[in-house]
Tab-separated table of C-alpha atoms and ligand atoms in Angstrom:
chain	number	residue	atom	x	y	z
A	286	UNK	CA	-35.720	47.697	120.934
A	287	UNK	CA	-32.399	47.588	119.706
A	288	UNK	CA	-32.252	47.421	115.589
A	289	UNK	CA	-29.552	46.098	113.616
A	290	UNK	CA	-27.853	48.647	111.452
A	291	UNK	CA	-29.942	49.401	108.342
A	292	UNK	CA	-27.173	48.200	106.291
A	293	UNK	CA	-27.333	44.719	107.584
A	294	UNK	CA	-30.695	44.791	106.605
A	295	UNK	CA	-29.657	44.785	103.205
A	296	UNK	CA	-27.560	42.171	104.283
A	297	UNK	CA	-28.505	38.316	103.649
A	298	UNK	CA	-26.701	35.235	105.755
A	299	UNK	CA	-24.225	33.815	103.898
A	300	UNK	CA	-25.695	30.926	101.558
A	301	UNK	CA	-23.530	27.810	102.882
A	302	UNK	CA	-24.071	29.416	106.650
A	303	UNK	CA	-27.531	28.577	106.345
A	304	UNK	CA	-27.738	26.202	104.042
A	305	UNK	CA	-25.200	23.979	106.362
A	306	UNK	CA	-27.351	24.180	109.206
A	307	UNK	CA	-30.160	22.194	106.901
A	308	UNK	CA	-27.407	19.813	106.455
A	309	UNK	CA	-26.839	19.104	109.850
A	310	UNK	CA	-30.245	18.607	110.515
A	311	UNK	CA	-30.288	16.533	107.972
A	312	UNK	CA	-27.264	14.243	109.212
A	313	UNK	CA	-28.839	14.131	112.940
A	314	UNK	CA	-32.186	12.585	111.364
A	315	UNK	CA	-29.477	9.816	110.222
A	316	UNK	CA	-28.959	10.790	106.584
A	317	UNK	CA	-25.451	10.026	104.972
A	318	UNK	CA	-25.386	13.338	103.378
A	319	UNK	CA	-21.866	13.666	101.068
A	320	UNK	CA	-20.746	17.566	101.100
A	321	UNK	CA	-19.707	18.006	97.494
A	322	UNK	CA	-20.958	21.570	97.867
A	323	UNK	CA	-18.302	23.516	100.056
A	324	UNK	CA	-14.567	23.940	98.728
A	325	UNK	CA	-13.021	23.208	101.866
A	326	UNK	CA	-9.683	21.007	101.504
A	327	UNK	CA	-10.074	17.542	103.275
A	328	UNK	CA	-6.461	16.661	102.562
A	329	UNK	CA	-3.975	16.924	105.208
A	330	UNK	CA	-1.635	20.340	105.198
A	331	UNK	CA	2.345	19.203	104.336
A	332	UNK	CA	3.747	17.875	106.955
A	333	UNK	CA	6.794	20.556	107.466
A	334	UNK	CA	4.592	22.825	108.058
A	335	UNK	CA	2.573	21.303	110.699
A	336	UNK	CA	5.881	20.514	112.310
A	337	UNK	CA	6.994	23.984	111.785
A	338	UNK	CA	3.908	25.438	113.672
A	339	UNK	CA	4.218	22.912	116.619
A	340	UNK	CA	8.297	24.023	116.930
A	341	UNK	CA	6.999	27.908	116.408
A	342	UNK	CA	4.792	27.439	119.714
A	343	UNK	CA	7.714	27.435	121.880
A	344	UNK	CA	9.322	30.177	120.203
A	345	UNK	CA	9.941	33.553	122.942
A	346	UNK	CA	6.882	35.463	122.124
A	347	UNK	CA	4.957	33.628	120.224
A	348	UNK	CA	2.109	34.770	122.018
A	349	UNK	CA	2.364	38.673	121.875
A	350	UNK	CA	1.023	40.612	119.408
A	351	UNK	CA	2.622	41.006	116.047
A	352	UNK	CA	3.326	43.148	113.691
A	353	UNK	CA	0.332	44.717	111.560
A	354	UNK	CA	2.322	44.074	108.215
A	355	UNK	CA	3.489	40.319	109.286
A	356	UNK	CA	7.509	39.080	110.016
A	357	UNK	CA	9.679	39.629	107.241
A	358	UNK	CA	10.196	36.074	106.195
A	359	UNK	CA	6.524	35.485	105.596
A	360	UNK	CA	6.610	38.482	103.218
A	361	UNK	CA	9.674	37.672	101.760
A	362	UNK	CA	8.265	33.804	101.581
A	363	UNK	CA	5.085	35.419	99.877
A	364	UNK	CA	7.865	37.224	96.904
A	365	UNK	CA	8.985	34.408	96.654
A	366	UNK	CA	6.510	32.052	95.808
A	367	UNK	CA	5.348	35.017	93.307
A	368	UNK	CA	8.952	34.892	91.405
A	369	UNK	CA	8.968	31.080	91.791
A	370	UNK	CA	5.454	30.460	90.521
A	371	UNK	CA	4.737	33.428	88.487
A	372	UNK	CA	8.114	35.162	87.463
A	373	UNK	CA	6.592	38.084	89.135
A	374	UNK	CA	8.592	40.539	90.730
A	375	UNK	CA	7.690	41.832	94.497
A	376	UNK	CA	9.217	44.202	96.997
A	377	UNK	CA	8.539	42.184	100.151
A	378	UNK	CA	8.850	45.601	102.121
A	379	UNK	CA	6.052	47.165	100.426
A	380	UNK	CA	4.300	45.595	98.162
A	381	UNK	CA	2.822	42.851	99.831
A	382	UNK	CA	0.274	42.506	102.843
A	383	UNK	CA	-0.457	39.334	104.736
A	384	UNK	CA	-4.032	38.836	105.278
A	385	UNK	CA	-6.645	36.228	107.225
A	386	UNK	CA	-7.673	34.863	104.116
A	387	UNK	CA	-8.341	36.215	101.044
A	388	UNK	CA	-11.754	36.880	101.810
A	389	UNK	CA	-10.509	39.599	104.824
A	390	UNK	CA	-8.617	40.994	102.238
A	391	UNK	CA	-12.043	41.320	99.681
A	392	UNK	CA	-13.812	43.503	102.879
A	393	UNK	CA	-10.235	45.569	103.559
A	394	UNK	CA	-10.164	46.707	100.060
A	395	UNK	CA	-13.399	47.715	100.390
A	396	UNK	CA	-12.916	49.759	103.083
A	397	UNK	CA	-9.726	51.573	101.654
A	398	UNK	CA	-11.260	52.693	98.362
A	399	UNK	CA	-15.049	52.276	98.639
A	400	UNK	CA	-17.143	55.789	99.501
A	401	UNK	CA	-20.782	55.517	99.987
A	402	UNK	CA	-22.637	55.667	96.391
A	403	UNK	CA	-19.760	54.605	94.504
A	404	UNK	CA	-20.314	52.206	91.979
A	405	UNK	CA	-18.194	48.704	92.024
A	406	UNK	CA	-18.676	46.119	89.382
A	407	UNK	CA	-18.825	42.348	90.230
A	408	UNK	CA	-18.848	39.481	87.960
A	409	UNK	CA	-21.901	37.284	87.366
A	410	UNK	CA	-21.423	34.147	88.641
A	411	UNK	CA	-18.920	35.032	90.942
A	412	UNK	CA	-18.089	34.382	94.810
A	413	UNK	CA	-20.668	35.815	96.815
A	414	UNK	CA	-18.541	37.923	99.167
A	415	UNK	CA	-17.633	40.791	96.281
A	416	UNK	CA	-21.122	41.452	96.565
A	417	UNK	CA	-21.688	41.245	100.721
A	418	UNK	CA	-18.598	43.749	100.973
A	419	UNK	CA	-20.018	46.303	98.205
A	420	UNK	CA	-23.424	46.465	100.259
A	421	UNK	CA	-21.944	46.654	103.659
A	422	UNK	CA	-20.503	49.455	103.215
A	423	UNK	CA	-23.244	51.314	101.060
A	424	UNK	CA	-21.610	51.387	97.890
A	425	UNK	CA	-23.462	49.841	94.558
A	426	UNK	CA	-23.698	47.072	93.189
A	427	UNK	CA	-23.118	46.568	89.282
A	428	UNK	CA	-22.868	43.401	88.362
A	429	UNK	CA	-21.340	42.538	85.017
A	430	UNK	CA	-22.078	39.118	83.300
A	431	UNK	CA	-19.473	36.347	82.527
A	432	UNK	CA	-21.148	34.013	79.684
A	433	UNK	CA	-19.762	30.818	78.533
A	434	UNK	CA	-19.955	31.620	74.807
A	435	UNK	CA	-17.475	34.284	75.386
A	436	UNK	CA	-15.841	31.912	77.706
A	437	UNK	CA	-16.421	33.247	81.133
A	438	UNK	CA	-14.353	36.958	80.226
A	439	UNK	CA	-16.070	39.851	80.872
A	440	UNK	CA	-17.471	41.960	77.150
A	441	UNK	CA	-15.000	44.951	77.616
A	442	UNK	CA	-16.986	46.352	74.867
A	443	UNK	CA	-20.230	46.369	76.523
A	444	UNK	CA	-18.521	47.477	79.338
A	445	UNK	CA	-17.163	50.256	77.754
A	446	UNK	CA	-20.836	51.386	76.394
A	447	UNK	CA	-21.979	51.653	80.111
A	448	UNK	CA	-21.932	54.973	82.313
A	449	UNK	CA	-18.706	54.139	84.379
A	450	UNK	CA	-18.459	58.032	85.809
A	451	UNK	CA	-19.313	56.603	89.269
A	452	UNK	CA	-17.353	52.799	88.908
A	453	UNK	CA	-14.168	52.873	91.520
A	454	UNK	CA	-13.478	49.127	91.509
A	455	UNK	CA	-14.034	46.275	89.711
A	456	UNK	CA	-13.299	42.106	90.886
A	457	UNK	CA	-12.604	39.824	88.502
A	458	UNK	CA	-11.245	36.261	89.262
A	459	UNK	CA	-9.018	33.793	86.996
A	460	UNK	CA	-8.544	31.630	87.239
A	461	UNK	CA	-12.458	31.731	88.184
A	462	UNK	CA	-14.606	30.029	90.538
A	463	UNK	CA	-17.048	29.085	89.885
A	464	UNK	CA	-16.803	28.175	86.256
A	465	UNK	CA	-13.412	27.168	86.279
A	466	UNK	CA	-12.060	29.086	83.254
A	467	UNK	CA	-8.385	30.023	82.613
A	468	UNK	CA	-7.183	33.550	82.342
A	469	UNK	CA	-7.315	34.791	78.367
A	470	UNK	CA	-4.140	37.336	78.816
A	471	UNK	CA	-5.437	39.078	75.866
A	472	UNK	CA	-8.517	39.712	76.684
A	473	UNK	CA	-7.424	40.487	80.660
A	474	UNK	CA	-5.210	42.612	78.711
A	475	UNK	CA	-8.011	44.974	76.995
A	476	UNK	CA	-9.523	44.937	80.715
A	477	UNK	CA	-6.169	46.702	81.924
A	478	UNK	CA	-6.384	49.300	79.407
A	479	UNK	CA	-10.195	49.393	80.028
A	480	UNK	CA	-9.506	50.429	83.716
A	481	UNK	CA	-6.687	52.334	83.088
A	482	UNK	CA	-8.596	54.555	80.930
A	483	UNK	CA	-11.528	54.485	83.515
A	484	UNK	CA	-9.395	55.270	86.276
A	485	UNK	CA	-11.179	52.253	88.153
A	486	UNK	CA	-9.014	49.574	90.897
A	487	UNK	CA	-9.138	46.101	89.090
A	488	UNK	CA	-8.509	43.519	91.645
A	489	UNK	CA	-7.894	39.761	90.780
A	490	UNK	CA	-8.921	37.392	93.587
A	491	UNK	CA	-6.557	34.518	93.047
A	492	UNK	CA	-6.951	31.794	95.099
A	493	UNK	CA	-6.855	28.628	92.954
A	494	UNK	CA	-3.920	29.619	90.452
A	495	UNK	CA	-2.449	26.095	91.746
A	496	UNK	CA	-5.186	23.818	91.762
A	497	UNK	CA	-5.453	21.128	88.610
A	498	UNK	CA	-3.995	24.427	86.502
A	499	UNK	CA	-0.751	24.350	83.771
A	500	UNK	CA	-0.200	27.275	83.351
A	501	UNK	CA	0.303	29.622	86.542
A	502	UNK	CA	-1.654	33.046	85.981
A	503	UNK	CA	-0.954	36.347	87.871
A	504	UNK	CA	-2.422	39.465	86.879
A	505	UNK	CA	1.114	41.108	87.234
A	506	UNK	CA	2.398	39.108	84.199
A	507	UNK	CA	0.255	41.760	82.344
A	508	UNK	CA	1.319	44.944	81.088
A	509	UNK	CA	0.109	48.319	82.948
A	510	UNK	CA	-0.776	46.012	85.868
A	511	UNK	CA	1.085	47.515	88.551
A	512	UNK	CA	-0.538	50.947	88.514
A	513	UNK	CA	-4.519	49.986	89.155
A	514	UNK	CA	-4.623	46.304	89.913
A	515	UNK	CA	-4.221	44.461	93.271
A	516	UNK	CA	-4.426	40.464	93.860
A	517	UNK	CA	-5.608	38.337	96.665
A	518	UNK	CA	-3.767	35.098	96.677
A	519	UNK	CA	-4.453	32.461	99.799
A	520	UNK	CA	-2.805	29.500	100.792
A	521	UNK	CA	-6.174	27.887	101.874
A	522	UNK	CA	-6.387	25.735	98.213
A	523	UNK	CA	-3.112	25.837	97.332
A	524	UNK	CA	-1.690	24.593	100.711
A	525	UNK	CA	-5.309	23.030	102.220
A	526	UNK	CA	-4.284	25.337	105.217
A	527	UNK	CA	-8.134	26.705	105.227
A	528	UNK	CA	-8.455	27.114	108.540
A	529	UNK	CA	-4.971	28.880	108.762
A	530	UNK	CA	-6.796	31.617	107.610
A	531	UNK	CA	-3.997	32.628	105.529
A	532	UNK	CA	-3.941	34.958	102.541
A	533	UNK	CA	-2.182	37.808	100.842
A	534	UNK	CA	-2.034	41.102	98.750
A	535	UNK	CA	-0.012	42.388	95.982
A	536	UNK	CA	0.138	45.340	94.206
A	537	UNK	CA	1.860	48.926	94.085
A	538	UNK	CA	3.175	50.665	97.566
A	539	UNK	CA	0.383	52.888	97.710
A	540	UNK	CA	-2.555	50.577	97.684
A	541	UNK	CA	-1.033	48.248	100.069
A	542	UNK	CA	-0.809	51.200	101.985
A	543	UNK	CA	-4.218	52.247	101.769
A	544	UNK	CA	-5.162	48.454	102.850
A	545	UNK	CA	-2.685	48.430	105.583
A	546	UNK	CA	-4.265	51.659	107.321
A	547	UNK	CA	-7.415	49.960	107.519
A	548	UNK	CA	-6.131	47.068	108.863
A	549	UNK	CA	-4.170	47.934	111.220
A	550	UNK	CA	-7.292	49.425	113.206
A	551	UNK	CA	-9.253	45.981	112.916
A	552	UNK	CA	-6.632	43.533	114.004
A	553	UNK	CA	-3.372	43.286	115.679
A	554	UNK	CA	-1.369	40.668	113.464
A	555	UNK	CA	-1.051	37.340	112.799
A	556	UNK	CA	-0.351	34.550	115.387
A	557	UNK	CA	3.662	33.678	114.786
A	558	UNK	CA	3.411	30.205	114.679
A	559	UNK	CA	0.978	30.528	111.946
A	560	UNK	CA	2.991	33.229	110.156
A	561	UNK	CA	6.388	30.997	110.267
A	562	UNK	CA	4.171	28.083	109.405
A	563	UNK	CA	2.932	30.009	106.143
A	564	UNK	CA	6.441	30.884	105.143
A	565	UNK	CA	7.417	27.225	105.232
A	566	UNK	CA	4.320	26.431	103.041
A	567	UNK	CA	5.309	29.077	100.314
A	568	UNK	CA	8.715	27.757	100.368
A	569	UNK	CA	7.682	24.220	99.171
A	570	UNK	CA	8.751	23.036	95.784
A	571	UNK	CA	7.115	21.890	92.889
A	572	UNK	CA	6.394	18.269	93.915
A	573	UNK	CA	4.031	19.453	96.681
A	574	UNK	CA	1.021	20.529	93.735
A	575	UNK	CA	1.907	18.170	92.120
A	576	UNK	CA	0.641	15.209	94.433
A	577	UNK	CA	-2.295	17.157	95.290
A	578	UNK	CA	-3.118	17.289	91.808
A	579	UNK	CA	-2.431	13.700	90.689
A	580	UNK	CA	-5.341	13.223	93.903
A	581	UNK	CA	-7.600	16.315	92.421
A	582	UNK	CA	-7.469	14.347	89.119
A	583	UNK	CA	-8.720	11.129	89.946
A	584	UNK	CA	-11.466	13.258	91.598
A	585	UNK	CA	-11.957	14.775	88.959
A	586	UNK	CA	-12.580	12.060	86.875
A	587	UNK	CA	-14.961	10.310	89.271
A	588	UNK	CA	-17.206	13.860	89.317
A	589	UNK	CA	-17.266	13.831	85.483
A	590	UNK	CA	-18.934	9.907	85.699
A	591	UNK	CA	-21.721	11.114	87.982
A	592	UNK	CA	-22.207	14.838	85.812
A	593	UNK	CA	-22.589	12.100	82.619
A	594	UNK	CA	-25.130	10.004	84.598
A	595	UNK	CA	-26.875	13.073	85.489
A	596	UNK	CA	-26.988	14.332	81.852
A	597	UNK	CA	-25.033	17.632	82.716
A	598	UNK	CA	-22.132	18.765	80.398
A	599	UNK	CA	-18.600	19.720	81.612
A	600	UNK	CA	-15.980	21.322	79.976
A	601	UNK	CA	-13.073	19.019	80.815
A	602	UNK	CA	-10.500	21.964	80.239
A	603	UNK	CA	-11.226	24.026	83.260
A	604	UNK	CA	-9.784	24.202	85.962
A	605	UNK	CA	-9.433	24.482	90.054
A	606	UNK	CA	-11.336	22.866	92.830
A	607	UNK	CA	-15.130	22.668	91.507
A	608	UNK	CA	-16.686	21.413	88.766
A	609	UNK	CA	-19.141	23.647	87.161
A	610	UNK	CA	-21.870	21.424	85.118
A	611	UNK	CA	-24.255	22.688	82.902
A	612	UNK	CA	-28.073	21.253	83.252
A	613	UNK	CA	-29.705	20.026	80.300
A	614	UNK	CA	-33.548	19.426	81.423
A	615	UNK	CA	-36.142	21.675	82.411
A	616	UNK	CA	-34.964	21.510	85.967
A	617	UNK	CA	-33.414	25.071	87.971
A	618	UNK	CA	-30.640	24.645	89.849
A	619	UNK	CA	-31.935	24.492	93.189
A	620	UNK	CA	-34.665	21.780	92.117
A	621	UNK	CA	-31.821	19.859	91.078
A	622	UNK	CA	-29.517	20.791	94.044
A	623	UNK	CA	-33.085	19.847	96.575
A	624	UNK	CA	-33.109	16.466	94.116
A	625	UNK	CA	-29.771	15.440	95.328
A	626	UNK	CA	-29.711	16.607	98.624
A	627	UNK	CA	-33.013	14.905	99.886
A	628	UNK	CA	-33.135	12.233	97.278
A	629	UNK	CA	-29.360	10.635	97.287
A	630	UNK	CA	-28.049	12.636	100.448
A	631	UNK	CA	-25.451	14.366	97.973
A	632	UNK	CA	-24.769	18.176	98.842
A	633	UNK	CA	-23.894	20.460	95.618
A	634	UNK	CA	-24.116	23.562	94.880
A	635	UNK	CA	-26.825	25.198	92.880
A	636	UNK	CA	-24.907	27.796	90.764
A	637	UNK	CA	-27.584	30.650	91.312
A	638	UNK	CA	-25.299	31.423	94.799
A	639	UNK	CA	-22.973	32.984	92.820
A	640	UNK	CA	-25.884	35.118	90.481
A	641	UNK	CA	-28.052	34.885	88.228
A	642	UNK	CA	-26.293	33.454	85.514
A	643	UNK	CA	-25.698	30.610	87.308
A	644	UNK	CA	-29.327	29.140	86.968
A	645	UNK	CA	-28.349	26.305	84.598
A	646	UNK	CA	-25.856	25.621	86.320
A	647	UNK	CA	-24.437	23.485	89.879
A	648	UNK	CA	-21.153	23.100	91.544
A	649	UNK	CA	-19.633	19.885	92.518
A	650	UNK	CA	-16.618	20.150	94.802
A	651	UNK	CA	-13.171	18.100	94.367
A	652	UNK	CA	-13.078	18.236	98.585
A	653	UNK	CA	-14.009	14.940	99.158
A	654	UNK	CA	-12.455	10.935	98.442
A	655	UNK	CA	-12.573	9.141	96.026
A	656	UNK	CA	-14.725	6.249	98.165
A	657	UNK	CA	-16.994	9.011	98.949
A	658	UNK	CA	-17.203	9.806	94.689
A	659	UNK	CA	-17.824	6.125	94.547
A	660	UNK	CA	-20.565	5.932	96.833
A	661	UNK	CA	-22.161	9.196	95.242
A	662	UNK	CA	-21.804	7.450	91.849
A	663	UNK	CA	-23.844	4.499	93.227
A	664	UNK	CA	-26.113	6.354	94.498
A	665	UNK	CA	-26.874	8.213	91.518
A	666	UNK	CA	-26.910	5.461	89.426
A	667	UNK	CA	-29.265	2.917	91.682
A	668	UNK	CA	-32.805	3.849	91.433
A	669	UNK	CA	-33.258	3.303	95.090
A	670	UNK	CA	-33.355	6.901	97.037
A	671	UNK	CA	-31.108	6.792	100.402
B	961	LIG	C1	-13.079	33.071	94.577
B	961	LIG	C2	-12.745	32.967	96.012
B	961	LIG	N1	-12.140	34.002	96.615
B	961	LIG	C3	-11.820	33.962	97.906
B	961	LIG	C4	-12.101	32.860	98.688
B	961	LIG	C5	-11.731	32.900	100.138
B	961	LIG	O1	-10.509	32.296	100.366
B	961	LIG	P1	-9.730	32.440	101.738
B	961	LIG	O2	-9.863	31.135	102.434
B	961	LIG	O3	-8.330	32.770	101.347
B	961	LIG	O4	-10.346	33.557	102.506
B	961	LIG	C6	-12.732	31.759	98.135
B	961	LIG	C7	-13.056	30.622	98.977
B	961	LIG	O5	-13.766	29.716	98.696
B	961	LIG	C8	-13.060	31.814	96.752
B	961	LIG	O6	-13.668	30.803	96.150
């Protein structure tokens, strides 16, 4: 018999990868299921850029390998949207790393700084994949809790009181999915000097700095942040270029270096229609967010009537692509989650996917129309099941 390796044991499918396949079964019985679960952008990409990748097609090898650290106008594209957006400073040369997403970059990080037994702390809720990477490759899990009365930040103080001799890296995420705070600079601030002093990597995953958000947060905008953070950005949300799989690293010459050795031994760059493609995106001006925001807020809006007829509380300043509502009965998350889904044919997410902390809590998703919102809200508010 041939055995899977033991640390895929430890290993559990990914929650929408299963719970997607109940879906479809679901919709092949005949069920009208609404996904408001998955944070997958249903709007179209601009149009430039499609155009651009169609023209990039026919460019003289197109269709050869690339190279590991991308063309130079994506990365300079990439500083660019970071001095545009952020008034952050980049050397497109070598502090910046394309990646397939931000969630290859979460696994190549991993791999550059994780050894077996080391000790990585991951917030709780948080996106699932901090923890999947930590476990594949044998390293520990600590998870660290975000609570709402201290508005979603991690305690640096309780943090502080814990035995961090064997803690190498630590995720955080602002602004955060899935609860949707802002970044507090101050208290990101203490973090710095928290890992600083701990000599641990602080990486901020920041994929939905865009998204329904004011003010535009980078990590780098903080002081000390160049010598032990890195951040993810992606232009999946930003750009609803999802399936571009299309993301990117910043930080200080050495990490990306670090990142870049492992991998270029797992893949042999990105497809150059797709990379000139992703350079036209970062190039877009302001207008571009903010017509996909005008759209997220009507959304928005529409999710906040059906959390009220549910009796679940919002906090109407948060922000990004989800809305994270609190329940107020006696019912968990997945009850209520299996309540919606098989009762009204409406897919959220229960907030226990992204830990423990999340058991009061579900996840509605801004990735769907406004009709769609509109039939939800009937639904929920008829007494008739679907
Ligand atoms: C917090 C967070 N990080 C990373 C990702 C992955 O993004 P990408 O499409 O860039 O891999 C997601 C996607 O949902 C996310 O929510």
């Amino acid at each position: 018999m041939i055995s899977v390796s033991s640390r895929l044991q430890e290993t559990k499918e990914y929650y929408f990868s299963k719970k997607l396949r109940e879906v479809a079964q679901l919709k092949k019985q005949g069920k009208p299921i609404i996904n408001l679960g998955i944070g997958s952008p249903d709007l179209a990409p601009p149009q430039d850029v499609t155009e651009e990748l169609m023209k990039a097609m026919q460019a003289p090898g197109a269709y050869q390998y690339q190279a590991y650290k991308g063309i130079d106008e994506l990365r300079e594209a990439m500083c660019n949207f970071y001095q545009t957006h952020y008034k952050v400073d980049v050397n497109p040369d070598s502090q910046v790393l394309p990646l397939m997403g931000s969630k290859e970059g979460i696994a190549l990080i991993s791999m550059a700084f994780l050894n077996e037994g080391d000790e990585v702390l991951v917030p709780n809720p948080g996106y699932p994949t901090y923890q999947a990477a930590t476990k594949l490759l044998n390293a520990k899990l600590i998870s660290y809790d975000l609570m709402e009365e201290n508005s979603w930040h991690p305690d640096v103080e309780a943090l502080q009181n814990m035995d961090l001799s064997r803690v190498k890296l630590m995720w955080i995420n602002y602004p955060n999915m899935p609860t949707g705070e802002t970044a507090d600079r101050e208290k990101l601030q203490d973090l710095i000097r928290f890992a600083k002093a701990n000599s641990i990597l602080l990486v901020n995953d920041n994929p939905y700095s865009m998204v329904l958000t004011d003010e535009k947060f980078s990590i780098f905008q903080l002081k000390g942040a160049h010598d032990v953070c890195l951040e993810l950005n992606s232009l999946s949300k930003s750009f609803n270029l999802a399936g571009f799989r299309v993301g990117f690293l910043m930080g200080n010459s050495e990490f990306i270096l670090a990142v870049l050795k492992v991998k270029s031994n797992m893949d042999s760059g990105m497809f150059f229609p797709i990379q000139k493609a992703a350079a036209k995106a970062l190039n877009l001006d302001l207008s571009w967010f903010a017509r996909q925001n005008d759209i997220y807020k009507s959304r928005r809006a529409l999710v906040w009537d059906i959390c009220e007829a549910l009796h679940l509380t919002v906090n109407k300043n948060a922000v990004g692509l989800f809305v994270w509502a609190k329940i107020n009965s006696t019912l968990s998350a997945e009850e209520l989650a299996d309540e919606l889904l098989y009762g009204k044919g409406i897919f959220v997410t229960p907030g226990t996917v992204f830990g423990d902390n999340g058991a009061n809590y579900v996840r509605f998703s801004l990735c769907v129309s406004e009709d769609e919102l509109e039939v939800c809200k009937h639904r929920i508010l008829k007494p008739k099941a679907v």
